PDB file of C-alpha atoms in Angstrom:
ATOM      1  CA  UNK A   1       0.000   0.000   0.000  1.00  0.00           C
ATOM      2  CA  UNK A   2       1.535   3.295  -1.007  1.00  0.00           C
ATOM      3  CA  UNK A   3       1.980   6.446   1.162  1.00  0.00           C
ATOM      4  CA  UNK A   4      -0.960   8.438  -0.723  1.00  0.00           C
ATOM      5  CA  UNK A   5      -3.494   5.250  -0.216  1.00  0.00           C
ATOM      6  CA  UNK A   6      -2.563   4.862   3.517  1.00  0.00           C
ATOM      7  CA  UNK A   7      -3.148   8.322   4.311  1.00  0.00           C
ATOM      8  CA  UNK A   8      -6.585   8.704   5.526  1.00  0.00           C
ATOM      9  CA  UNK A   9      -8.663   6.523   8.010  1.00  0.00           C
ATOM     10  CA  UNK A  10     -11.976   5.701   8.890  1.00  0.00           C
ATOM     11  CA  UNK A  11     -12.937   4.962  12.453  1.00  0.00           C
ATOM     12  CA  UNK A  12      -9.095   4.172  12.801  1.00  0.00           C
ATOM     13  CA  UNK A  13      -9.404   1.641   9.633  1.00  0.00           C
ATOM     14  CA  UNK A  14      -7.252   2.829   6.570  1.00  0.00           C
ATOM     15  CA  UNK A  15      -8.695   3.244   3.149  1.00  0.00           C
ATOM     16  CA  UNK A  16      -8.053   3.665  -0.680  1.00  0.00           C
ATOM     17  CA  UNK A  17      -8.411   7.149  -0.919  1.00  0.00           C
ATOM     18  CA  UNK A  18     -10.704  10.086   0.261  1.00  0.00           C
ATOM     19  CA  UNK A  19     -14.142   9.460   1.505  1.00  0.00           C
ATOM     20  CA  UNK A  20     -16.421  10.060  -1.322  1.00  0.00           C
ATOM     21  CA  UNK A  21     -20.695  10.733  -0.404  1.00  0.00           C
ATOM     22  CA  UNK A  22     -22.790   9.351  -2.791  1.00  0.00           C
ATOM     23  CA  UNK A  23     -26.201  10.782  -4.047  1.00  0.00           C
ATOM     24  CA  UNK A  24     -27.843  13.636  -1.615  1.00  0.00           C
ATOM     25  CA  UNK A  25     -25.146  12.763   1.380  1.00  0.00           C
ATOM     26  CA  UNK A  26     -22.552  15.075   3.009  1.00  0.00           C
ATOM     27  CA  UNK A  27     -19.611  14.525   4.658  1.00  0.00           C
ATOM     28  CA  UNK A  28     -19.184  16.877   7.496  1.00  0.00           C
ATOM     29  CA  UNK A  29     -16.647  17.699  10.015  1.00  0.00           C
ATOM     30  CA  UNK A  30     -18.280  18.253  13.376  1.00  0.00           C
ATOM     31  CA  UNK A  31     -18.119  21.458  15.554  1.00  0.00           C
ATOM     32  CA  UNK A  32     -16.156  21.358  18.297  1.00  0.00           C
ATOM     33  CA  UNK A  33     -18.669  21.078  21.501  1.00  0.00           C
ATOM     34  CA  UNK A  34     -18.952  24.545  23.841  1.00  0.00           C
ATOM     35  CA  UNK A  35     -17.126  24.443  26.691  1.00  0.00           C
ATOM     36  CA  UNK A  36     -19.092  26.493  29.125  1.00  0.00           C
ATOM     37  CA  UNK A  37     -23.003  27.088  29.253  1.00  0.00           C
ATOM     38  CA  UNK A  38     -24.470  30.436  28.240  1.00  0.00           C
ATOM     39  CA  UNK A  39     -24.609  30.972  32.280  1.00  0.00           C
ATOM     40  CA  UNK A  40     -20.597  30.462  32.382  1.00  0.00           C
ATOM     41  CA  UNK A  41     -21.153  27.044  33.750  1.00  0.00           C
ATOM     42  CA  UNK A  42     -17.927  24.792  32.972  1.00  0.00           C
ATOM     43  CA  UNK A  43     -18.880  21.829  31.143  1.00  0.00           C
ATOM     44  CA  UNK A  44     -16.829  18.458  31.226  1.00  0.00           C
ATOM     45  CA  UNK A  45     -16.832  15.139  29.307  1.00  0.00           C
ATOM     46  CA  UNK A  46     -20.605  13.856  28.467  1.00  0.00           C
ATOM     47  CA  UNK A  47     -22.245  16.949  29.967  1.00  0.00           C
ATOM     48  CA  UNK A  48     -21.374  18.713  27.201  1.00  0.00           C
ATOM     49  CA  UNK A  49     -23.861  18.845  24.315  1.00  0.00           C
ATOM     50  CA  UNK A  50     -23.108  17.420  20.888  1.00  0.00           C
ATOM     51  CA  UNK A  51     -23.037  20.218  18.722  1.00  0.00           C
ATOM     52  CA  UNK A  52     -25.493  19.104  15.467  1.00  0.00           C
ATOM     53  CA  UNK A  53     -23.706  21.781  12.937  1.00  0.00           C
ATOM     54  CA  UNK A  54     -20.105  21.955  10.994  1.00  0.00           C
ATOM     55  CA  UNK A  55     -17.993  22.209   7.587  1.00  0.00           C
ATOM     56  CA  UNK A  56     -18.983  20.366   4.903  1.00  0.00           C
ATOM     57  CA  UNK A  57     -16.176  18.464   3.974  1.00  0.00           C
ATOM     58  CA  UNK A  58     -17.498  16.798   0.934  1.00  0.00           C
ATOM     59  CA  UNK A  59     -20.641  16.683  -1.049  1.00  0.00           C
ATOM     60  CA  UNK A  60     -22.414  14.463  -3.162  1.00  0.00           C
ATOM     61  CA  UNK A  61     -23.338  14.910  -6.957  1.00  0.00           C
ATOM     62  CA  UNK A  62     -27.334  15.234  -6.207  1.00  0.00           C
ATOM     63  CA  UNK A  63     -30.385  12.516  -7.078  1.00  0.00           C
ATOM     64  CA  UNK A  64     -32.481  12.269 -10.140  1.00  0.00           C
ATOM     65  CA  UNK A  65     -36.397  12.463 -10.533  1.00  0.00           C
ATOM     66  CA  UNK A  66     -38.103   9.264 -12.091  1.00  0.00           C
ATOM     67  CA  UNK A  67     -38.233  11.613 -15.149  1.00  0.00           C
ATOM     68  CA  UNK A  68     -34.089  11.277 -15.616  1.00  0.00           C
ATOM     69  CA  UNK A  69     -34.037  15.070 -14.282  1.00  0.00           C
ATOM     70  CA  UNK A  70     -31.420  15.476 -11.497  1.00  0.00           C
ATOM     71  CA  UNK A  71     -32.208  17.698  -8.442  1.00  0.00           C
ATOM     72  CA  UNK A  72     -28.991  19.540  -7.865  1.00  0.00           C
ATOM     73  CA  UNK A  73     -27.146  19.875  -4.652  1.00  0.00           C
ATOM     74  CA  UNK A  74     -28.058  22.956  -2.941  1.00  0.00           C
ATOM     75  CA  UNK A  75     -24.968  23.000  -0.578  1.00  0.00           C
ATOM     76  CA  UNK A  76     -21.598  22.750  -1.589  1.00  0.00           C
ATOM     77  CA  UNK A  77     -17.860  22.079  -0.234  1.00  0.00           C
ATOM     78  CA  UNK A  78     -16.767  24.153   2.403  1.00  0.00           C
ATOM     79  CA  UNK A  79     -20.084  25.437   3.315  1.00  0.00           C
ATOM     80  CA  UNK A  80     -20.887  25.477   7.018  1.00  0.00           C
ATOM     81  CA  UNK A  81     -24.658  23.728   7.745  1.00  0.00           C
ATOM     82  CA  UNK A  82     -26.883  22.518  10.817  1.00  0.00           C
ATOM     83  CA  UNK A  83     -28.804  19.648  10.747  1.00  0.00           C
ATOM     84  CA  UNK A  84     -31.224  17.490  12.888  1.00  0.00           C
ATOM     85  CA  UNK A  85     -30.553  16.066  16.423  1.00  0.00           C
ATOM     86  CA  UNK A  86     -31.210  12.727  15.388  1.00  0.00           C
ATOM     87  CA  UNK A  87     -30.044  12.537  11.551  1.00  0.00           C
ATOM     88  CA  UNK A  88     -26.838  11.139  10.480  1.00  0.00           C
ATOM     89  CA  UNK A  89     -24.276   8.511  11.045  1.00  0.00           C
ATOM     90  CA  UNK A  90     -21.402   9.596  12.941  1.00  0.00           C
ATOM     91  CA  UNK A  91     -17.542   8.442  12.412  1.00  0.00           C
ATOM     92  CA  UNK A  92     -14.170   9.071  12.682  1.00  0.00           C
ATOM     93  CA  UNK A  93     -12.270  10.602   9.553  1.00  0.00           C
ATOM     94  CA  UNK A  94      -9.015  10.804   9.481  1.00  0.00           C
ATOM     95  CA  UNK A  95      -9.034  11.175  13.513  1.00  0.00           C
ATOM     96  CA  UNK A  96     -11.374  13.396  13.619  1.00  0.00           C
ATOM     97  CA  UNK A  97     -15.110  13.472  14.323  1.00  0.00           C
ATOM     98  CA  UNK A  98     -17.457  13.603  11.493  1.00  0.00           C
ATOM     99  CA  UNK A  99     -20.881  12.850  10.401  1.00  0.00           C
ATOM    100  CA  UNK A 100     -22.529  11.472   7.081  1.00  0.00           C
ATOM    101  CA  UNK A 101     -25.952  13.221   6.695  1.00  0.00           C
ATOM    102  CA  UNK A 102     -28.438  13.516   3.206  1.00  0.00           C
ATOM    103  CA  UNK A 103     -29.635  16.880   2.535  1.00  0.00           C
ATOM    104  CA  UNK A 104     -32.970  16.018   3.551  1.00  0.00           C
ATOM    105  CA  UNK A 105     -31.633  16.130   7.193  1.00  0.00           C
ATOM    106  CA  UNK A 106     -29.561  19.733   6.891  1.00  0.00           C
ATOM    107  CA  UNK A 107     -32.112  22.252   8.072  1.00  0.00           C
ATOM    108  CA  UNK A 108     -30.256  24.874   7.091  1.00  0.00           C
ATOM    109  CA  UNK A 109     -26.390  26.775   5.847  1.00  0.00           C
ATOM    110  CA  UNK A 110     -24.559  29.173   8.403  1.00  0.00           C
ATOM    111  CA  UNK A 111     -22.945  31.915   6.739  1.00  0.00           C
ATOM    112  CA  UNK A 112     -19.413  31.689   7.410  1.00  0.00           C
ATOM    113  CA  UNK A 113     -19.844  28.745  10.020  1.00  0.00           C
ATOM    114  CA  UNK A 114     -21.354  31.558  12.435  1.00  0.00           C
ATOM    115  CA  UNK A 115     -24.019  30.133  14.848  1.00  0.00           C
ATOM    116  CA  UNK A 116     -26.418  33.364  14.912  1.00  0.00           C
ATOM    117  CA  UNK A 117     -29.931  34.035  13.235  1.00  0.00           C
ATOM    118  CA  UNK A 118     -28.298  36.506  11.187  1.00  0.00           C
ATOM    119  CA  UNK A 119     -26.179  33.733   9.793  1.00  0.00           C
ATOM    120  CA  UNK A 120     -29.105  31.338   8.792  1.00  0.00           C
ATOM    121  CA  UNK A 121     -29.705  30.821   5.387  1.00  0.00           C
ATOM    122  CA  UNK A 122     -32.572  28.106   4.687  1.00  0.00           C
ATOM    123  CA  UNK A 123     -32.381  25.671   1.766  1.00  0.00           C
ATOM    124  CA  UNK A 124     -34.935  24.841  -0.554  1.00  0.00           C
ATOM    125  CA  UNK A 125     -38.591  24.933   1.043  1.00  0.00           C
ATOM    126  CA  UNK A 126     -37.225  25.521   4.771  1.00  0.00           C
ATOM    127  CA  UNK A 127     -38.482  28.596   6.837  1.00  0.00           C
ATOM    128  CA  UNK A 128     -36.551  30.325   9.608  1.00  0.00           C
ATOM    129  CA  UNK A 129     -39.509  31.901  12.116  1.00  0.00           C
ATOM    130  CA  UNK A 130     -38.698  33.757  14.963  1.00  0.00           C
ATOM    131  CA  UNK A 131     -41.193  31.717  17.417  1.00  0.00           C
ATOM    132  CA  UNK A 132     -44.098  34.152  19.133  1.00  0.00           C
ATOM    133  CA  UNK A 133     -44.247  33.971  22.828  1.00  0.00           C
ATOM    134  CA  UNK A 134     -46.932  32.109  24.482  1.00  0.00           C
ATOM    135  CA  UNK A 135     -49.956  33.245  26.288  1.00  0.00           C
ATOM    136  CA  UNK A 136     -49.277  34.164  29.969  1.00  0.00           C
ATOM    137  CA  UNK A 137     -52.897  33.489  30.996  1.00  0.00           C
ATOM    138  CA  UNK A 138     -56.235  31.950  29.563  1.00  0.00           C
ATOM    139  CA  UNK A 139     -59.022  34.289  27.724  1.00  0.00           C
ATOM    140  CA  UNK A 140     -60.856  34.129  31.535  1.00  0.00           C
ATOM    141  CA  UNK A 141     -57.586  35.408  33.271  1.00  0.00           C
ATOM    142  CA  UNK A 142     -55.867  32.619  34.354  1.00  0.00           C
ATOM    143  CA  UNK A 143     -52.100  33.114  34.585  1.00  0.00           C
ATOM    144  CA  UNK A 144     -50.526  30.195  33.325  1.00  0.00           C
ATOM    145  CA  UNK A 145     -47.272  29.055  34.607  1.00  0.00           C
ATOM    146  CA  UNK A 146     -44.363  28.197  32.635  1.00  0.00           C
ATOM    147  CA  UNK A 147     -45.314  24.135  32.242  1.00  0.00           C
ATOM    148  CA  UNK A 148     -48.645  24.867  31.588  1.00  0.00           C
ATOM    149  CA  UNK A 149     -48.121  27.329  28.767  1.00  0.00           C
ATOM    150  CA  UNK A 150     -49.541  25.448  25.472  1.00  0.00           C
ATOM    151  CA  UNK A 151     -46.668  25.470  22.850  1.00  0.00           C
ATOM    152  CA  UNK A 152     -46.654  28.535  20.562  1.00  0.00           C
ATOM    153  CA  UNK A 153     -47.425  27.752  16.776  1.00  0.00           C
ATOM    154  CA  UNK A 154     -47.195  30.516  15.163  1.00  0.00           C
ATOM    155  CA  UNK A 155     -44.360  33.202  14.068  1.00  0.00           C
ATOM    156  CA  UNK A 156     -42.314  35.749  11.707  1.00  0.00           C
ATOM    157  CA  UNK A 157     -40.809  34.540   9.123  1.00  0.00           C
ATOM    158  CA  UNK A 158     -37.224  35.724   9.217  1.00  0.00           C
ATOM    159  CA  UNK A 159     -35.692  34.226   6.367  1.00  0.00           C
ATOM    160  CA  UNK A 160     -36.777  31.524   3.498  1.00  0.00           C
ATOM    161  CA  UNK A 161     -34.996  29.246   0.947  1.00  0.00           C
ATOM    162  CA  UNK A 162     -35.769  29.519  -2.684  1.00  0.00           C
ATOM    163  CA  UNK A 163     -38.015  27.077  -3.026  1.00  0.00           C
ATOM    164  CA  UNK A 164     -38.710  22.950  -3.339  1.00  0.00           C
ATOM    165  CA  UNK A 165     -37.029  22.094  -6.860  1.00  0.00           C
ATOM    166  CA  UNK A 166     -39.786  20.665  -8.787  1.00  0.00           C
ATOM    167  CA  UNK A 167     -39.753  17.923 -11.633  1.00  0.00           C
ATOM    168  CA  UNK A 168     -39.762  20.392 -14.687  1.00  0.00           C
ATOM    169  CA  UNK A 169     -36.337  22.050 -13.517  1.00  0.00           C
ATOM    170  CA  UNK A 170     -38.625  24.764 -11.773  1.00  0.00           C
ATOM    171  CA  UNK A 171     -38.508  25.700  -7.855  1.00  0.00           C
ATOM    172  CA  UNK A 172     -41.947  26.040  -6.657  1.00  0.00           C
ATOM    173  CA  UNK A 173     -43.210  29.846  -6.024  1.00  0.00           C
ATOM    174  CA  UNK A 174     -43.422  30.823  -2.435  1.00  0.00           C
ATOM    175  CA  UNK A 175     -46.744  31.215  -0.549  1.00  0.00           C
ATOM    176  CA  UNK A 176     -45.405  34.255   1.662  1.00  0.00           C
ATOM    177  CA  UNK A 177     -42.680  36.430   2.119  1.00  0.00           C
ATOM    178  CA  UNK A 178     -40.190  37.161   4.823  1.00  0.00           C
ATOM    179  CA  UNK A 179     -42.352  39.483   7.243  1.00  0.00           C
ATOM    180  CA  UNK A 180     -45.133  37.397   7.005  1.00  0.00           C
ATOM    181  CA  UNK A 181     -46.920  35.891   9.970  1.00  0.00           C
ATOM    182  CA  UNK A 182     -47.172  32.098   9.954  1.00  0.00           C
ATOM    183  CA  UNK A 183     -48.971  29.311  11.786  1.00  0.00           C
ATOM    184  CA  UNK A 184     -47.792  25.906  11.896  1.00  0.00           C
ATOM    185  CA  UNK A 185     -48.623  22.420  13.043  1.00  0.00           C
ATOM    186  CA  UNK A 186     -47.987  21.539  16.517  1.00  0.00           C
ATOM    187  CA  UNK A 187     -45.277  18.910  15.937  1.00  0.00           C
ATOM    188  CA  UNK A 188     -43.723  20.391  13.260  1.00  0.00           C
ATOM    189  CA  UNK A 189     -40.028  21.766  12.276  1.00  0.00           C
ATOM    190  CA  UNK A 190     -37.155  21.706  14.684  1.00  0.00           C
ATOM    191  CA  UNK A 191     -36.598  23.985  17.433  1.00  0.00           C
ATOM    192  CA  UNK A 192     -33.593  25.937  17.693  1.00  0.00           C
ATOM    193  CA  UNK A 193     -32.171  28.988  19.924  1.00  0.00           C
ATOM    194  CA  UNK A 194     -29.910  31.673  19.073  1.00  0.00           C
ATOM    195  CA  UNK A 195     -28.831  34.585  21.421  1.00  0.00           C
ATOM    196  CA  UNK A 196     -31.270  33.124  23.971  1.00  0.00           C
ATOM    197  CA  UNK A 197     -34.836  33.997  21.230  1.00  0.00           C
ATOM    198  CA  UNK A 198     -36.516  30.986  20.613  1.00  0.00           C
ATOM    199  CA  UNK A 199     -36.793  29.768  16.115  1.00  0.00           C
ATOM    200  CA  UNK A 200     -38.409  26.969  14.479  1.00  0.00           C
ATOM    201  CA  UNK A 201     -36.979  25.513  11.122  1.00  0.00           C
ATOM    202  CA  UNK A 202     -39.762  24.205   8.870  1.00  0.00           C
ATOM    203  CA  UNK A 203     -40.880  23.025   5.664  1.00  0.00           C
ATOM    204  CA  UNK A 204     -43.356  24.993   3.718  1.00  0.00           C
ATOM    205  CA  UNK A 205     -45.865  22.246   3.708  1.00  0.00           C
ATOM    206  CA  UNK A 206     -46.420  22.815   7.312  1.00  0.00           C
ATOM    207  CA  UNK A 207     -47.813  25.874   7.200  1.00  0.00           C
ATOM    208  CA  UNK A 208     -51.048  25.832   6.933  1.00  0.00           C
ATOM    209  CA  UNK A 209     -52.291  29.821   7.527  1.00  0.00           C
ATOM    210  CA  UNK A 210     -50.642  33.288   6.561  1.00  0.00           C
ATOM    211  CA  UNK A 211     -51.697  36.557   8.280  1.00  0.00           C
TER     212      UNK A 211
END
């Protein structure tokens, strides 16, 4: 085995050459996980939360449609993206950590890797809304505490990808506009924080009501 085919590793096993994704998959090298809470508390070992966001290291070339038409990739090399809690297959590249995840699962591309709202930039039919607050009491005065608070489902839309890419090479025209007010099924989207504001990340398809 030569030099150049020993050179990188996978989960400490070495391969031919340089990990490759296939179809809609990404290769992306993991953020490093925060040290310290937002409160200053110091975390250590598996206290510390696994950071779902990093670089994409390498992409794959896209799918096709039944129809022979491929859906292009919307997220490229070196491009910085967060995706779902629970999507992916993690490994160990070249001795660091890494994750395998389809684009399906990315929620959404960081500008410059920074982890802000300002930074979000949603792909294809995902929605950035900033999340309204709950109701503090009922409509006959009730003040509700903080457990008993029925999850908020509706918000602003902040920011919006171009669009699902649609079998005739088209993306499909958007119901609503950043600005808009938008209501949303209960269990749908992801939830996500930044700068202590509460977002969702959501298709268009669950949105069912504009005001």
């Amino acid at each position: 085995m030569t030099a150049a085919a020993a050179s990188h590793t996978v989960n400490g096993k070495s391969i031919s050459g340089p990990l490759q994704p296939v179809g809609q998959n990404l290769l992306v090298k993991i953020a490093e996980a925060a040290d310290t809470t937002a409160g200053g508390l110091i975390l250590t070992g598996s206290a510390k939360e696994k950071p779902t966001y990093g670089e994409v290291v390498e992409a794959g070339s896209g799918k096709f449609f039944p129809n022979g038409m491929q859906v292009p990739m919307s997220i490229s090399k070196g491009e910085y993206v967060l995706y779902g809690k629970y999507g992916g297959t993690d490994l160990d590249y070249d001795g660091d950590k890494h994750t395998i995840v389809t684009q399906d699962d990315v929620l959404c591309k960081l500008a410059n890797g920074e982890y802000s709202a300002s930074a979000v930039e949603p792909i294809l039919d995902r929605l950035l809304v900033k999340v309204e607050e709950s109701a503090e009491e009922t409509s006959s005065g009730i003040i509700l505490s903080k457990t008993a608070k029925e999850k908020s489902t509706s918000g602003k839309v902040v920011a919006m990808g171009p669009g699902r890419f649609m079998e005739n090479g088209q993306t499909e025209p958007p119901a609503f506009a950043v600005g808009d007010t938008v209501f949303y099924g209960k269990y749908s989207g992801t939830e996500v924080e930044f700068g202590g504001d509460a977002y969702m990340l959501i298709r268009v398809a669950d949105v069912y009501a504009k005001v």
